[in-house]
Amino acid sequence: MPEPSPTLQRRGRLLRIGAAFVVLLAVAGYLAVQYITGGTGGPGCKVVSADGDGATYEFTPEQAVNAATITAVGTARGLPERAVTIALATALQESALRNIGHGDRDSLGLFQQRPSQGWGTEEQIMDPIYSAGMFYDHLVKVPGYTRLPLTVAAQRVQRSGFPQAYAKHEPDATLLAAALTGRSAATLTCEGRPGATATAGPDAVRSALVRDFGRIEQAGAEVGAATPTPTLVTETSGRTVTVPVAEETDGRSARERGWQLAHWAVANASALHIERVSYAGREWVAGHTDSRWRAAAGGARNADRAESAGTENAVRIVTGQ
């Protein structure tokens, strides 16, 4: 069989080089889109253990927003951290913490709830606040749910065809719950790259606080629907939203409430174009990817003085606009 001519060999090499170039362009385009949109297709957030055991969990900005919302709904009802852990593990299994509009049969949303089974309308179930609330409504009816194995408690609510599947998500859900309830301090970070459709400005932050926590006040005027939880008060100055943190009437400490709000803001950084969050002498700045909160200048000293004096501290959220 005659060998290909030099011309055909050169043409083959050029075709292979061209194909490789097209592949490289596609990869570069994908990475560029991920950078511009805040990396919703890959990890951009990270939570680390406060116990020094090296445990970590990496997740996307989309997942971070949904996890923060699920947690806020739970704590707004005065539920314990265990309830939040069960809810987060369930959503990790059912939807990977993504608010998806499809699933098995007519299953929808974060918890794959089914309109045909009485969980609500399609529109309601696709609302993370509603779907999380419905999950908690059913969970609290499970006798002794806080003492049950996580997979048993979740299964009593979900009635899944794979009842053991929830257990594998317990370690990650535990890390998320500790950070997002505020029990562990300065353990959650996100890159904070704003998406192409990200809302921005202090008004967007306040609207999102209303969405997740239910009630908020500014200059004495109530905004949003009343909830059983104490009212959040905000002060706005330029691009900064300040949320004073005081001792809570439900027994949660000011420190926990403060870190919940601080971690909530970081989780929503890409969606709300938040550039900086500070609390208790620590500061997170968008663009850092090493999962560390840094000490603000003079912040630790000031936070210690405020704590020893019993004075009010505050979470400060600086937006991009």
Tab-separated table of C-alpha atoms in Angstrom:
chain	number	residue	atom	x	y	z
A	1	MET	CA	0.000	0.000	0.000
A	2	PRO	CA	1.595	3.321	-1.070
A	3	GLU	CA	2.428	5.836	1.676
A	4	PRO	CA	0.495	9.122	1.729
A	5	SER	CA	2.102	11.931	-0.196
A	6	PRO	CA	3.883	14.720	1.733
A	7	THR	CA	1.022	17.059	0.801
A	8	LEU	CA	-1.588	14.757	2.354
A	9	GLN	CA	0.571	14.298	5.456
A	10	ARG	CA	0.869	18.079	5.900
A	11	ARG	CA	-2.869	18.477	5.395
A	12	GLY	CA	-3.546	15.835	8.059
A	13	ARG	CA	-1.248	17.578	10.520
A	14	LEU	CA	-2.958	20.899	9.852
A	15	LEU	CA	-6.371	19.328	10.406
A	16	ARG	CA	-5.246	17.839	13.736
A	17	ILE	CA	-3.727	21.144	14.841
A	18	GLY	CA	-6.900	22.962	13.808
A	19	ALA	CA	-9.088	20.547	15.741
A	20	ALA	CA	-6.912	20.918	18.834
A	21	PHE	CA	-7.088	24.711	18.506
A	22	VAL	CA	-10.905	24.578	18.350
A	23	VAL	CA	-10.972	22.457	21.518
A	24	LEU	CA	-8.680	24.918	23.304
A	25	LEU	CA	-10.890	27.822	22.253
A	26	ALA	CA	-13.960	26.001	23.591
A	27	VAL	CA	-12.267	25.343	26.939
A	28	ALA	CA	-11.056	28.933	27.163
A	29	GLY	CA	-14.557	30.186	26.356
A	30	TYR	CA	-16.073	27.991	29.040
A	31	LEU	CA	-13.584	29.201	31.639
A	32	ALA	CA	-14.203	32.807	30.636
A	33	VAL	CA	-17.963	32.365	31.026
A	34	GLN	CA	-17.440	30.786	34.439
A	35	TYR	CA	-15.263	33.718	35.520
A	36	ILE	CA	-17.725	36.340	34.298
A	37	THR	CA	-20.778	34.615	35.757
A	38	GLY	CA	-19.221	33.984	39.144
A	39	GLY	CA	-18.288	30.377	38.541
A	40	THR	CA	-21.749	28.954	38.995
A	41	GLY	CA	-20.648	25.847	37.130
A	42	GLY	CA	-17.859	25.002	39.578
A	43	PRO	CA	-16.821	25.519	43.186
A	44	GLY	CA	-16.421	29.138	44.189
A	45	CYS	CA	-17.229	28.802	47.892
A	46	LYS	CA	-15.673	26.803	50.681
A	47	VAL	CA	-16.507	25.964	54.284
A	48	VAL	CA	-13.894	24.623	56.676
A	49	SER	CA	-14.190	22.904	60.015
A	50	ALA	CA	-13.690	24.992	63.137
A	51	ASP	CA	-12.428	21.888	64.959
A	52	GLY	CA	-9.046	21.839	63.238
A	53	ASP	CA	-9.648	18.373	61.774
A	54	GLY	CA	-9.084	19.510	58.188
A	55	ALA	CA	-12.637	18.785	57.027
A	56	THR	CA	-13.774	21.017	54.136
A	57	TYR	CA	-16.613	21.259	51.643
A	58	GLU	CA	-16.457	23.165	48.357
A	59	PHE	CA	-19.593	24.294	46.562
A	60	THR	CA	-20.886	26.832	44.044
A	61	PRO	CA	-22.309	30.334	44.626
A	62	GLU	CA	-25.737	29.037	43.584
A	63	GLN	CA	-25.543	26.301	46.208
A	64	ALA	CA	-24.301	28.804	48.789
A	65	VAL	CA	-27.324	31.078	48.325
A	66	ASN	CA	-29.730	28.159	48.663
A	67	ALA	CA	-27.951	26.752	51.721
A	68	ALA	CA	-28.013	30.166	53.413
A	69	THR	CA	-31.730	30.497	52.676
A	70	ILE	CA	-32.568	27.038	54.037
A	71	THR	CA	-30.632	27.878	57.202
A	72	ALA	CA	-32.242	31.295	57.645
A	73	VAL	CA	-35.727	29.792	57.349
A	74	GLY	CA	-34.867	27.235	60.031
A	75	THR	CA	-33.335	29.660	62.513
A	76	ALA	CA	-36.156	32.167	61.930
A	77	ARG	CA	-38.483	29.473	63.261
A	78	GLY	CA	-36.306	28.984	66.328
A	79	LEU	CA	-35.313	25.465	65.251
A	80	PRO	CA	-32.081	23.862	66.482
A	81	GLU	CA	-28.973	23.395	64.391
A	82	ARG	CA	-29.787	19.691	64.057
A	83	ALA	CA	-32.937	20.577	62.090
A	84	VAL	CA	-30.867	22.717	59.735
A	85	THR	CA	-28.331	19.912	59.275
A	86	ILE	CA	-31.111	17.464	58.356
A	87	ALA	CA	-32.625	19.956	55.899
A	88	LEU	CA	-29.283	20.687	54.230
A	89	ALA	CA	-28.383	16.990	53.908
A	90	THR	CA	-31.795	16.332	52.379
A	91	ALA	CA	-31.425	19.129	49.832
A	92	LEU	CA	-27.891	17.951	48.987
A	93	GLN	CA	-29.281	14.520	48.151
A	94	GLU	CA	-32.462	15.604	46.406
A	95	SER	CA	-31.163	18.480	44.263
A	96	ALA	CA	-27.470	19.075	45.097
A	97	LEU	CA	-28.727	22.361	46.625
A	98	ARG	CA	-29.974	23.557	43.232
A	99	ASN	CA	-33.480	24.869	42.700
A	100	ILE	CA	-34.253	22.624	39.734
A	101	GLY	CA	-37.511	22.602	37.796
A	102	HIS	CA	-37.547	18.874	37.069
A	103	GLY	CA	-37.120	15.491	38.729
A	104	ASP	CA	-38.732	12.108	39.158
A	105	ARG	CA	-42.338	12.339	37.954
A	106	ASP	CA	-43.519	15.804	39.080
A	107	SER	CA	-40.775	16.424	41.691
A	108	LEU	CA	-39.474	19.992	41.804
A	109	GLY	CA	-37.172	22.348	43.640
A	110	LEU	CA	-34.576	22.070	46.372
A	111	PHE	CA	-36.332	19.194	48.149
A	112	GLN	CA	-37.930	17.594	45.063
A	113	GLN	CA	-41.391	18.070	46.482
A	114	ARG	CA	-44.371	16.931	44.389
A	115	PRO	CA	-47.455	19.060	43.690
A	116	SER	CA	-49.488	15.879	43.173
A	117	GLN	CA	-48.663	14.807	46.742
A	118	GLY	CA	-49.944	17.989	48.364
A	119	TRP	CA	-46.663	19.859	48.815
A	120	GLY	CA	-47.996	22.961	47.042
A	121	THR	CA	-48.284	24.396	43.571
A	122	GLU	CA	-45.365	24.289	41.141
A	123	GLU	CA	-44.813	28.012	41.682
A	124	GLN	CA	-44.781	27.620	45.458
A	125	ILE	CA	-42.400	24.668	45.454
A	126	MET	CA	-39.960	26.562	43.226
A	127	ASP	CA	-39.766	29.277	45.908
A	128	PRO	CA	-36.865	28.244	48.221
A	129	ILE	CA	-38.458	30.002	51.201
A	130	TYR	CA	-41.698	28.085	50.763
A	131	SER	CA	-40.097	24.708	50.057
A	132	ALA	CA	-37.739	24.981	53.031
A	133	GLY	CA	-40.649	25.993	55.252
A	134	MET	CA	-42.684	22.994	54.091
A	135	PHE	CA	-39.780	20.669	54.845
A	136	TYR	CA	-39.460	22.054	58.373
A	137	ASP	CA	-43.250	21.896	58.875
A	138	HIS	CA	-43.093	18.149	58.266
A	139	LEU	CA	-39.821	17.584	60.119
A	140	VAL	CA	-41.003	19.042	63.423
A	141	LYS	CA	-43.934	16.601	63.370
A	142	VAL	CA	-41.512	13.658	63.501
A	143	PRO	CA	-41.341	12.577	67.168
A	144	GLY	CA	-37.836	12.977	68.591
A	145	TYR	CA	-36.344	13.953	65.220
A	146	THR	CA	-33.283	15.572	66.819
A	147	ARG	CA	-32.324	12.250	68.412
A	148	LEU	CA	-32.920	10.101	65.340
A	149	PRO	CA	-30.182	9.180	62.854
A	150	LEU	CA	-30.193	11.834	60.156
A	151	THR	CA	-31.200	9.459	57.383
A	152	VAL	CA	-34.178	8.218	59.438
A	153	ALA	CA	-35.424	11.738	60.200
A	154	ALA	CA	-35.043	12.809	56.558
A	155	GLN	CA	-36.779	9.695	55.284
A	156	ARG	CA	-39.760	10.221	57.615
A	157	VAL	CA	-40.325	13.498	55.739
A	158	GLN	CA	-39.320	12.594	52.203
A	159	ARG	CA	-40.557	8.978	51.795
A	160	SER	CA	-37.768	8.411	49.292
A	161	GLY	CA	-37.166	5.249	47.316
A	162	PHE	CA	-33.531	5.448	48.510
A	163	PRO	CA	-33.867	5.891	52.276
A	164	GLN	CA	-30.166	5.441	53.099
A	165	ALA	CA	-28.963	8.032	50.582
A	166	TYR	CA	-29.138	10.991	52.973
A	167	ALA	CA	-26.487	9.653	55.340
A	168	LYS	CA	-23.560	10.280	53.016
A	169	HIS	CA	-24.274	14.015	53.035
A	170	GLU	CA	-24.241	14.397	56.819
A	171	PRO	CA	-20.562	15.480	57.120
A	172	ASP	CA	-20.941	18.245	54.528
A	173	ALA	CA	-24.317	19.325	55.905
A	174	THR	CA	-22.833	19.482	59.407
A	175	LEU	CA	-20.050	21.817	58.224
A	176	LEU	CA	-22.540	24.024	56.387
A	177	ALA	CA	-24.962	24.174	59.307
A	178	ALA	CA	-22.250	25.095	61.800
A	179	ALA	CA	-21.145	28.009	59.606
A	180	LEU	CA	-24.533	29.218	58.399
A	181	THR	CA	-26.163	29.160	61.848
A	182	GLY	CA	-23.200	31.144	63.159
A	183	ARG	CA	-21.967	28.529	65.624
A	184	SER	CA	-18.566	28.404	63.930
A	185	ALA	CA	-16.948	31.759	63.202
A	186	ALA	CA	-15.126	32.853	60.051
A	187	THR	CA	-15.338	29.420	58.410
A	188	LEU	CA	-17.205	30.179	55.158
A	189	THR	CA	-15.788	32.106	52.212
A	190	CYS	CA	-16.711	32.653	48.573
A	191	GLU	CA	-14.742	34.186	45.744
A	192	GLY	CA	-17.454	36.781	45.337
A	193	ARG	CA	-17.315	37.267	41.564
A	194	PRO	CA	-20.591	38.956	40.608
A	195	GLY	CA	-22.631	37.217	37.939
A	196	ALA	CA	-23.681	38.892	34.708
A	197	THR	CA	-27.242	39.289	36.056
A	198	ALA	CA	-26.268	39.988	39.670
A	199	THR	CA	-28.316	42.592	41.481
A	200	ALA	CA	-26.339	45.174	43.354
A	201	GLY	CA	-26.572	47.938	45.900
A	202	PRO	CA	-27.759	48.261	49.490
A	203	ASP	CA	-31.439	48.043	48.509
A	204	ALA	CA	-30.825	44.628	46.932
A	205	VAL	CA	-29.100	43.460	50.120
A	206	ARG	CA	-31.988	44.661	52.267
A	207	SER	CA	-34.525	42.967	49.985
A	208	ALA	CA	-32.607	39.701	50.241
A	209	LEU	CA	-32.497	39.998	54.041
A	210	VAL	CA	-36.279	40.400	54.027
A	211	ARG	CA	-36.579	37.396	51.714
A	212	ASP	CA	-34.615	35.106	54.004
A	213	PHE	CA	-35.140	36.443	57.512
A	214	GLY	CA	-38.696	37.710	57.150
A	215	ARG	CA	-38.733	41.108	58.824
A	216	ILE	CA	-36.445	44.098	58.808
A	217	GLU	CA	-36.623	47.712	59.932
A	218	GLN	CA	-34.903	50.892	58.882
A	219	ALA	CA	-35.460	54.209	60.612
A	220	GLY	CA	-38.391	52.722	62.489
A	221	ALA	CA	-40.336	51.633	59.408
A	222	GLU	CA	-41.110	47.945	59.127
A	223	VAL	CA	-40.579	46.260	55.769
A	224	GLY	CA	-41.740	42.767	54.883
A	225	ALA	CA	-44.019	40.313	56.621
A	226	ALA	CA	-43.894	39.877	60.375
A	227	THR	CA	-42.334	36.695	61.716
A	228	PRO	CA	-41.907	35.309	65.247
A	229	THR	CA	-38.205	36.205	65.166
A	230	PRO	CA	-36.790	39.471	66.505
A	231	THR	CA	-36.692	42.245	63.937
A	232	LEU	CA	-33.458	42.940	62.097
A	233	VAL	CA	-32.573	46.617	62.026
A	234	THR	CA	-30.431	48.021	59.247
A	235	GLU	CA	-28.689	51.310	58.689
A	236	THR	CA	-27.641	52.321	55.183
A	237	SER	CA	-24.874	54.773	54.364
A	238	GLY	CA	-23.706	54.985	50.779
A	239	ARG	CA	-22.785	51.457	49.681
A	240	THR	CA	-22.733	50.058	53.229
A	241	VAL	CA	-25.530	48.192	54.986
A	242	THR	CA	-24.971	47.913	58.747
A	243	VAL	CA	-26.919	45.347	60.768
A	244	PRO	CA	-26.550	45.854	64.548
A	245	VAL	CA	-26.440	42.562	66.428
A	246	ALA	CA	-27.914	42.237	69.911
A	247	GLU	CA	-28.672	39.330	72.220
A	248	GLU	CA	-31.592	37.326	70.872
A	249	THR	CA	-34.747	36.507	72.812
A	250	ASP	CA	-34.759	32.891	71.583
A	251	GLY	CA	-31.592	32.097	73.525
A	252	ARG	CA	-29.149	32.422	70.650
A	253	SER	CA	-26.114	34.527	71.433
A	254	ALA	CA	-25.278	37.774	69.665
A	255	ARG	CA	-22.082	36.122	68.438
A	256	GLU	CA	-24.005	33.337	66.688
A	257	ARG	CA	-26.500	35.762	65.193
A	258	GLY	CA	-23.684	37.980	63.968
A	259	TRP	CA	-21.739	35.192	62.320
A	260	GLN	CA	-24.902	33.848	60.727
A	261	LEU	CA	-25.511	37.236	59.106
A	262	ALA	CA	-21.852	37.610	58.122
A	263	HIS	CA	-21.714	34.157	56.517
A	264	TRP	CA	-25.092	34.781	54.867
A	265	ALA	CA	-23.675	37.915	53.249
A	266	VAL	CA	-20.611	36.042	51.970
A	267	ALA	CA	-22.797	33.248	50.597
A	268	ASN	CA	-24.805	35.869	48.695
A	269	ALA	CA	-21.760	37.857	47.562
A	270	SER	CA	-21.861	36.873	43.885
A	271	ALA	CA	-25.638	37.229	43.617
A	272	LEU	CA	-25.726	40.650	45.342
A	273	HIS	CA	-22.339	42.028	44.232
A	274	ILE	CA	-21.094	42.288	47.816
A	275	GLU	CA	-17.459	43.382	48.002
A	276	ARG	CA	-16.683	43.331	51.719
A	277	VAL	CA	-18.150	41.908	54.942
A	278	SER	CA	-16.835	42.632	58.422
A	279	TYR	CA	-17.812	41.430	61.870
A	280	ALA	CA	-16.185	40.944	65.284
A	281	GLY	CA	-12.835	42.305	64.166
A	282	ARG	CA	-12.655	40.017	61.116
A	283	GLU	CA	-13.068	40.913	57.473
A	284	TRP	CA	-13.832	39.071	54.216
A	285	VAL	CA	-13.005	40.736	50.894
A	286	ALA	CA	-14.250	39.546	47.495
A	287	GLY	CA	-11.544	38.043	45.311
A	288	HIS	CA	-9.678	36.101	47.991
A	289	THR	CA	-9.846	32.336	47.435
A	290	ASP	CA	-7.788	30.992	50.341
A	291	SER	CA	-10.816	30.509	52.627
A	292	ARG	CA	-9.576	32.850	55.329
A	293	TRP	CA	-11.164	35.772	57.050
A	294	ARG	CA	-8.532	38.348	57.915
A	295	ALA	CA	-8.212	40.550	60.949
A	296	ALA	CA	-9.438	44.051	60.186
A	297	ALA	CA	-7.140	46.911	61.173
A	298	GLY	CA	-7.736	47.419	64.886
A	299	GLY	CA	-10.817	45.227	64.547
A	300	ALA	CA	-9.936	42.503	67.027
A	301	ARG	CA	-9.086	45.109	69.693
A	302	ASN	CA	-12.318	46.980	69.105
A	303	ALA	CA	-14.392	43.773	69.096
A	304	ASP	CA	-12.846	42.665	72.393
A	305	ARG	CA	-13.594	46.039	73.958
A	306	ALA	CA	-17.200	45.950	72.748
A	307	GLU	CA	-17.689	42.428	74.076
A	308	SER	CA	-16.187	43.191	77.493
A	309	ALA	CA	-18.292	46.327	77.783
A	310	GLY	CA	-21.441	44.486	76.742
A	311	THR	CA	-22.032	47.004	73.945
A	312	GLU	CA	-23.727	46.262	70.648
A	313	ASN	CA	-21.670	45.164	67.658
A	314	ALA	CA	-22.668	45.016	64.025
A	315	VAL	CA	-22.232	43.233	60.716
A	316	ARG	CA	-21.184	45.617	57.936
A	317	ILE	CA	-21.862	44.714	54.316
A	318	VAL	CA	-20.276	46.827	51.567
A	319	THR	CA	-21.801	46.495	48.109
A	320	GLY	CA	-20.342	47.173	44.679
A	321	GLN	CA	-22.836	49.945	43.922
